[in-house]
Tab-separated table of C-alpha atoms in Angstrom:
chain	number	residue	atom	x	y	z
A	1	UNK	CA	-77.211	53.135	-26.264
A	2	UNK	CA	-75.986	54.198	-29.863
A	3	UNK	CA	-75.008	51.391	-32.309
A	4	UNK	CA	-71.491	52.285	-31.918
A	5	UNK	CA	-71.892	51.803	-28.303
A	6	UNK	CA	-73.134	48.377	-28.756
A	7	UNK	CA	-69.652	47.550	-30.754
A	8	UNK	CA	-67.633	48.958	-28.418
A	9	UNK	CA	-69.405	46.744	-25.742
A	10	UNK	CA	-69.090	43.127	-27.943
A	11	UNK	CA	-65.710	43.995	-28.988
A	12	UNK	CA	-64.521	44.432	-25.081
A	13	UNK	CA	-66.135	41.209	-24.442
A	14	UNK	CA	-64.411	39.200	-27.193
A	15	UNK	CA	-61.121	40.590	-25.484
A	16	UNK	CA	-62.216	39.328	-22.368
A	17	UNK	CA	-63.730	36.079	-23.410
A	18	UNK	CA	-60.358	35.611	-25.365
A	19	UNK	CA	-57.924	36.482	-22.523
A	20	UNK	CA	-59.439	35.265	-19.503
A	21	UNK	CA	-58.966	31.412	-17.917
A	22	UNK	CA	-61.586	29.183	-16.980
A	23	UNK	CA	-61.195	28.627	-13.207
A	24	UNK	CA	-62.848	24.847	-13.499
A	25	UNK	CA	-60.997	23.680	-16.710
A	26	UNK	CA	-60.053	20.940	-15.161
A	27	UNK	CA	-63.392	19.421	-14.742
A	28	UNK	CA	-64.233	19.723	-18.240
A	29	UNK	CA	-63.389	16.012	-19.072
A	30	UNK	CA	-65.362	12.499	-18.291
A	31	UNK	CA	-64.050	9.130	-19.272
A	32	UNK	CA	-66.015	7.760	-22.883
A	33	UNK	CA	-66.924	4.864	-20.783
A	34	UNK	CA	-69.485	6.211	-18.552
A	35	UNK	CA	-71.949	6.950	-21.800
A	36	UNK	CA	-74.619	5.008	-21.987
A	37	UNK	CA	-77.013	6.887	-24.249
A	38	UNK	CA	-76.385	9.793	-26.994
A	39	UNK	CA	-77.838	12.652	-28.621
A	40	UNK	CA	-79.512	11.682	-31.789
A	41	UNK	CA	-77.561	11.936	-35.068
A	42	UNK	CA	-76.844	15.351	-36.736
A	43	UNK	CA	-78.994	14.305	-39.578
A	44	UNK	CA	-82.018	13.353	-37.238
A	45	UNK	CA	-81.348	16.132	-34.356
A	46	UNK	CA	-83.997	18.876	-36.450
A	47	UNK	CA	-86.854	16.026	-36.868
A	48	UNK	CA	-86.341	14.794	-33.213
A	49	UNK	CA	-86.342	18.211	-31.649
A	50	UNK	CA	-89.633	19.689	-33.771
A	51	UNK	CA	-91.400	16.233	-32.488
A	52	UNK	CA	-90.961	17.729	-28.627
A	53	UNK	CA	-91.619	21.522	-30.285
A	54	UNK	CA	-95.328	20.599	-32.442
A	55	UNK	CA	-96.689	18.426	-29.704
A	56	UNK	CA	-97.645	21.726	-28.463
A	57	UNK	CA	-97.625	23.503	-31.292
A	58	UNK	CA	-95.099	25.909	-29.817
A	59	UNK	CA	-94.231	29.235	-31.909
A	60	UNK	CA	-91.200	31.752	-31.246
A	61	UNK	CA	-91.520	34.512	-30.370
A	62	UNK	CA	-89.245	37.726	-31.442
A	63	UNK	CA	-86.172	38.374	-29.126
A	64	UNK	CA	-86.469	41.504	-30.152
A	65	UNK	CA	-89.943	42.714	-30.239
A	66	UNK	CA	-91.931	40.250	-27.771
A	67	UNK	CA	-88.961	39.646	-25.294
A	68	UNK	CA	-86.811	43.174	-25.361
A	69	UNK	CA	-83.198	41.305	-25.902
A	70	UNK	CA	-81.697	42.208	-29.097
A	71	UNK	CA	-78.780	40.947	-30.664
A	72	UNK	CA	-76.200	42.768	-29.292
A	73	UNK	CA	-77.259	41.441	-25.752
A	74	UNK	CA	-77.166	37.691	-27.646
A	75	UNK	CA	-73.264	38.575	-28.443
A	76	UNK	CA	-72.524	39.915	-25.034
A	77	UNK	CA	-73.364	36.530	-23.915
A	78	UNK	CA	-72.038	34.001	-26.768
A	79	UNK	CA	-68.780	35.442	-27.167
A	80	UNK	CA	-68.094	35.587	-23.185
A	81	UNK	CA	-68.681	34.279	-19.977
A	82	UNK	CA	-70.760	36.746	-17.806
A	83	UNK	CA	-67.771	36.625	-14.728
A	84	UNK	CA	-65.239	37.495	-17.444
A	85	UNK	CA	-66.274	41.226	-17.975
A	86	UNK	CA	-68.214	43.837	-16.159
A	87	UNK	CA	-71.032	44.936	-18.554
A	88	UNK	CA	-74.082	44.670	-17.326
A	89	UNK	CA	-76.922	42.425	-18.602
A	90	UNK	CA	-80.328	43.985	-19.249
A	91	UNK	CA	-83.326	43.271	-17.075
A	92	UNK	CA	-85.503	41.738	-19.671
A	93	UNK	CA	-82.816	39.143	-20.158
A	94	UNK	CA	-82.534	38.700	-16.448
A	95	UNK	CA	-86.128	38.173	-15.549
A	96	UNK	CA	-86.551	35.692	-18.356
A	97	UNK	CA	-83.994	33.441	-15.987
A	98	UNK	CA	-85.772	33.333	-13.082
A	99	UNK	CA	-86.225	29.774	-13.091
A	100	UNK	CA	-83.174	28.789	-14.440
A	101	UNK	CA	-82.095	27.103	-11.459
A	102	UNK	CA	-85.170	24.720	-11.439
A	103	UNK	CA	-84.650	23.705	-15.218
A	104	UNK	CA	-80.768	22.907	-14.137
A	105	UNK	CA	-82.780	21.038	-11.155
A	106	UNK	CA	-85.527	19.041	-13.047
A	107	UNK	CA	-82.613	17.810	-16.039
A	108	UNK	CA	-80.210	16.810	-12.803
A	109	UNK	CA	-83.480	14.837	-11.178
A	110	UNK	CA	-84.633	13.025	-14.460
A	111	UNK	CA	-81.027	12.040	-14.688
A	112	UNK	CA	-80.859	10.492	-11.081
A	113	UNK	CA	-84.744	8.923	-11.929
A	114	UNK	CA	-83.491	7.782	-15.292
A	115	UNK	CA	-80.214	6.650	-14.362
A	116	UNK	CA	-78.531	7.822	-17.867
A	117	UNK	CA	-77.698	11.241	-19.555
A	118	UNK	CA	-80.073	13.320	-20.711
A	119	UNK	CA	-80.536	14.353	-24.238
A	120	UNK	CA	-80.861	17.547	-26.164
A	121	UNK	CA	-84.327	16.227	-26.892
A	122	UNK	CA	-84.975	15.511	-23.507
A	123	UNK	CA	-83.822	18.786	-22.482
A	124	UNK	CA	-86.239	20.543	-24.119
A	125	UNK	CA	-88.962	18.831	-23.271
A	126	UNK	CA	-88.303	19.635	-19.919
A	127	UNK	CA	-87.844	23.099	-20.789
A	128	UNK	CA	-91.276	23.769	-22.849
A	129	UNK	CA	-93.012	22.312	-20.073
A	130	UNK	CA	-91.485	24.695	-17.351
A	131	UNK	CA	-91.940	27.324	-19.381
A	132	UNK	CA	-95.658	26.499	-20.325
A	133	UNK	CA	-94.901	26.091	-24.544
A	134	UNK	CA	-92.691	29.116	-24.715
A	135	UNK	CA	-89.838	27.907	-27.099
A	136	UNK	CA	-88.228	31.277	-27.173
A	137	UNK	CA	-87.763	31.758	-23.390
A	138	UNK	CA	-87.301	27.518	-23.128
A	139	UNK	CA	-84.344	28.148	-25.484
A	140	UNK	CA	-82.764	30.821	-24.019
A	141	UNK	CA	-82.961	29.739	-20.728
A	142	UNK	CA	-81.580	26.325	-22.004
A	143	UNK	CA	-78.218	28.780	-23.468
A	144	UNK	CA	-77.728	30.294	-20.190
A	145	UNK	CA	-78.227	27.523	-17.617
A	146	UNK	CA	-76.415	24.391	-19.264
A	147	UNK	CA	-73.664	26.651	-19.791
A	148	UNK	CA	-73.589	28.214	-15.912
A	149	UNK	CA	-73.496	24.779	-14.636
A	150	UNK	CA	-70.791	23.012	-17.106
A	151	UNK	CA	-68.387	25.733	-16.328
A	152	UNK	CA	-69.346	27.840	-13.470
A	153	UNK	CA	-68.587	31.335	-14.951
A	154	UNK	CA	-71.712	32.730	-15.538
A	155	UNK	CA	-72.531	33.665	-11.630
A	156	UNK	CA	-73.090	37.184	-12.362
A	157	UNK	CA	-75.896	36.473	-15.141
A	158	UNK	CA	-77.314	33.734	-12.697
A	159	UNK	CA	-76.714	33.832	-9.285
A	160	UNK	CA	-79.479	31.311	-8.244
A	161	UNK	CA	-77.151	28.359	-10.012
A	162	UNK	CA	-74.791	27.691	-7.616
A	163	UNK	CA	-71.754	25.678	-9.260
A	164	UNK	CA	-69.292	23.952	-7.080
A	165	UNK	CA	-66.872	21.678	-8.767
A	166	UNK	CA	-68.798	18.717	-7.595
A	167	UNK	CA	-71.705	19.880	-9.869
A	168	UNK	CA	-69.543	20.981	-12.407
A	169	UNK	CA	-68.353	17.621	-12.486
A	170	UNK	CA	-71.668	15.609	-12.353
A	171	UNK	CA	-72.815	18.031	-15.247
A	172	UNK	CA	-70.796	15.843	-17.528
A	173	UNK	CA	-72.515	12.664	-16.609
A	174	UNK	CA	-76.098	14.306	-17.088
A	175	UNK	CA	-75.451	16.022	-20.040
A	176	UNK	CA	-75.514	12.937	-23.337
A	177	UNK	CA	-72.868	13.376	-25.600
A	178	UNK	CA	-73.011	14.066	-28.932
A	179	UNK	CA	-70.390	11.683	-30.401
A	180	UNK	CA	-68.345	14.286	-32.013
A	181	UNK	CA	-65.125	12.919	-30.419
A	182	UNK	CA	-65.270	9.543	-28.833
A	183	UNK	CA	-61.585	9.741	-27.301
A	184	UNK	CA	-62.229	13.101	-25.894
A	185	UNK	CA	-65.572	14.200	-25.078
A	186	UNK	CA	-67.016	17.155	-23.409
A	187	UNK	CA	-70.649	16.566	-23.399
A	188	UNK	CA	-71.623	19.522	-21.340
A	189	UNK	CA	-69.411	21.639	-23.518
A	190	UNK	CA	-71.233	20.285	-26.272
A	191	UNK	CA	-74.583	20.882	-24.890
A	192	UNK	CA	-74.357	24.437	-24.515
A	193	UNK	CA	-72.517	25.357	-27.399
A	194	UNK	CA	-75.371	23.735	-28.855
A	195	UNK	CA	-78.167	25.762	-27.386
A	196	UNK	CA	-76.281	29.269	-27.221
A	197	UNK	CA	-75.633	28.635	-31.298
A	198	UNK	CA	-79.576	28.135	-31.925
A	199	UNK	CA	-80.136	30.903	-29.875
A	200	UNK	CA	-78.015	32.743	-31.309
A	201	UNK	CA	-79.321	31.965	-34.788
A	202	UNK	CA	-82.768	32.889	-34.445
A	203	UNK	CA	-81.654	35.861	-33.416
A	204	UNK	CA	-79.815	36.766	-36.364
A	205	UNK	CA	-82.589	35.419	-38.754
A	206	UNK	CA	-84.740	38.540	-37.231
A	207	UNK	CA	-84.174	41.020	-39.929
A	208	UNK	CA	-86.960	43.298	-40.164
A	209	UNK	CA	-85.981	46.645	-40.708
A	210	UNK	CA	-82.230	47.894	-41.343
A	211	UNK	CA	-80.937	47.749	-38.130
A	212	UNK	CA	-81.953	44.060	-37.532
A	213	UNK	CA	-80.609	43.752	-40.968
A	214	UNK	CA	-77.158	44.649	-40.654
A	215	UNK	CA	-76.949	42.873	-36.819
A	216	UNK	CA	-78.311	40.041	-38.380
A	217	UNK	CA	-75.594	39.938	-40.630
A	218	UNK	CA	-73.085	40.348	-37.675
A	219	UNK	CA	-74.809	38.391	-35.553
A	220	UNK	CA	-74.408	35.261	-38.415
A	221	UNK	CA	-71.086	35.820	-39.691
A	222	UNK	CA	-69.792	35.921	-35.588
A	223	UNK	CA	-71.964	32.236	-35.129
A	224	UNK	CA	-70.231	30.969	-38.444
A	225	UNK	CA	-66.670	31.670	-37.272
A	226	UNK	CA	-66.506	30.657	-34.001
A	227	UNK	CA	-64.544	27.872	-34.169
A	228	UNK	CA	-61.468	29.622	-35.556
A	229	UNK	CA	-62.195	32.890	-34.136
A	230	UNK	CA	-61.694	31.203	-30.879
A	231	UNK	CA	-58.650	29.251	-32.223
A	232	UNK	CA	-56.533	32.229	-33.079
A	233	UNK	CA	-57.637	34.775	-30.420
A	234	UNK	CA	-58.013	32.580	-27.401
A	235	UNK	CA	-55.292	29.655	-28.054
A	236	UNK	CA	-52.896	31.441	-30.355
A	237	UNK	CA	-53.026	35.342	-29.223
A	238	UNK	CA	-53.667	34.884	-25.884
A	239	UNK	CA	-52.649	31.418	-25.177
A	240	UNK	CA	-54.811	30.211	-23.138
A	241	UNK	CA	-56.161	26.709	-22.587
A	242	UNK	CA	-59.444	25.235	-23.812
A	243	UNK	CA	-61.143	23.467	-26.058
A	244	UNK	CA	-63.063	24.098	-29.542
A	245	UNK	CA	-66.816	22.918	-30.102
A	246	UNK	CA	-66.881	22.969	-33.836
A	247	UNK	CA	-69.066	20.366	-34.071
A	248	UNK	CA	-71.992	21.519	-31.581
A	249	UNK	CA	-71.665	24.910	-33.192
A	250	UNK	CA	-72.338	24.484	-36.480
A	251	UNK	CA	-75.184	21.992	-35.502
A	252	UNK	CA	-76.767	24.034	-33.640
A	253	UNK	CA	-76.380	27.138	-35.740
A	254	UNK	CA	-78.221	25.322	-38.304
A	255	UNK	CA	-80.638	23.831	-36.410
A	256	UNK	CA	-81.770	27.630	-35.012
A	257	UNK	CA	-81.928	28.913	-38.979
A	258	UNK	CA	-83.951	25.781	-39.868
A	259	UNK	CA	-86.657	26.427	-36.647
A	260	UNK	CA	-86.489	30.377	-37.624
A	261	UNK	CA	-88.165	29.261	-41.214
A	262	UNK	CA	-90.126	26.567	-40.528
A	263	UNK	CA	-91.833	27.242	-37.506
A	264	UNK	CA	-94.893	30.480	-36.883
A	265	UNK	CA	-93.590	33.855	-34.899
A	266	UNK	CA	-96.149	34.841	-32.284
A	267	UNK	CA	-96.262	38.323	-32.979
């Protein structure tokens, strides 16, 4: 697939993304009440997260090179649900969620054995153990799963998560909330605008070579403006509900460029 290809593909997603309603919007919303435990503060979220990551000494490895997704299948994913268009997803990403179900599973049965949301933290420790220390598939799989089950419109990218609205629903309850907005939280939104920003930031921060260069660029300036981007295309062009994660975006963007530099690529 040529370069301009690759455009042509994002760019149809974006329209989708943008124009398309979210068939569970509804269930996106949980009374601030039922919190009992949050994510740790912006300022602490990097420290907290490498203390699950080196206990392992866990390393990423390339998207790219090691794992065969480059950025351009990132995009197709960030800026879209996978039910909202028809382009397919490749294979390596596919096989890489295999056991995306059971790490939607295990978070859903620490929160019933805990009795409280689960953090970000938390999260990922769960993930690096299912996936044996691999951060890079951990992460991604994190992305894709927390957001098929806090929206359910991701069935064609993972059809082993089923999502009826009564999971939907108890997503918000597992998932901790950040504290962004007391009054009006959506802590599984949150959550995977979180994880889909890192991701989506280590990507870009692979820039060997020219191409990887000037998609790296792309792929940054995209995570930077999605907040607004969303704001005028999806709410003011196409007027369509939903809500902006500014917040959980920008954190987690950061958060991926920080792990990029500080911690070793398997090569």
């Amino acid at each position: 697939m040529t370069i301009i290809e690759k455009g042509l593909n994002i760019a149809q997603t974006v329209a989708h993304g943008a124009s398309r309603d979210y068939p569970y919007n509804h269930l996106i919303r949980q009374r601030p009440e039922s919190y009992r435990i949050s994510n740790p503060a912006p300022e602490n979220t990097l420290d907290d997260l490498l203390s699950v990551i080196n206990k392992d000494g866990a390393s990423l490895k390339p998207f790219k090179s090691q794992l065969g997704i480059d950025k351009t299948e990132i995009l197709k994913f960030y800026v879209a649900f996978a039910d909202q268009h028809r382009l397919p997803f490749s294979e390596n990403l596919t096989q890489i969620l295999k056991q995306a179900e059971e790490l939607v599973g295990t978070i859903e049965h620490k929160f019933r054995e805990k009795g409280r949301p689960i953090t970000i933290t938390e999260q990922l420790n769960i993930a690096l153990e299912l996936f044996k220390g691999d951060l890079s598939k951990a992460l991604i799989n994190l992305a894709v799963a927390t957001r098929a089950v806090a929206r359910g419109c991701d069935t064609r990218l993972v059809p082993q998560i089923p999502t009826p609205p009564s999971r939907i629903l108890n997503w918000q309850k597992v998932a901790a909330p950040f504290g962004f907005s007391p009054h009006d939280e959506d802590p599984a939104g949150d959550t995977y605008h979180f994880w889909e920003a890192m991701v989506l930031a280590i990507s870009a921060c692979e820039r060997d070579g020219l191409y990887n260069r000037f998609t790296g660029t792309i792929a940054e300036f995209m995570g930077r403006i999605t907040p607004e981007a969303t704001e005028i295309l999806r709410h003011k062009i196409c007027r369509k509900e939903g809500k902006t994660h500014p917040e959980a975006d920008i954190l987690g963007f950061e958060i991926g460029k920080a792990l990029a530099l500080i911690l070793p690529t398997s090569q």
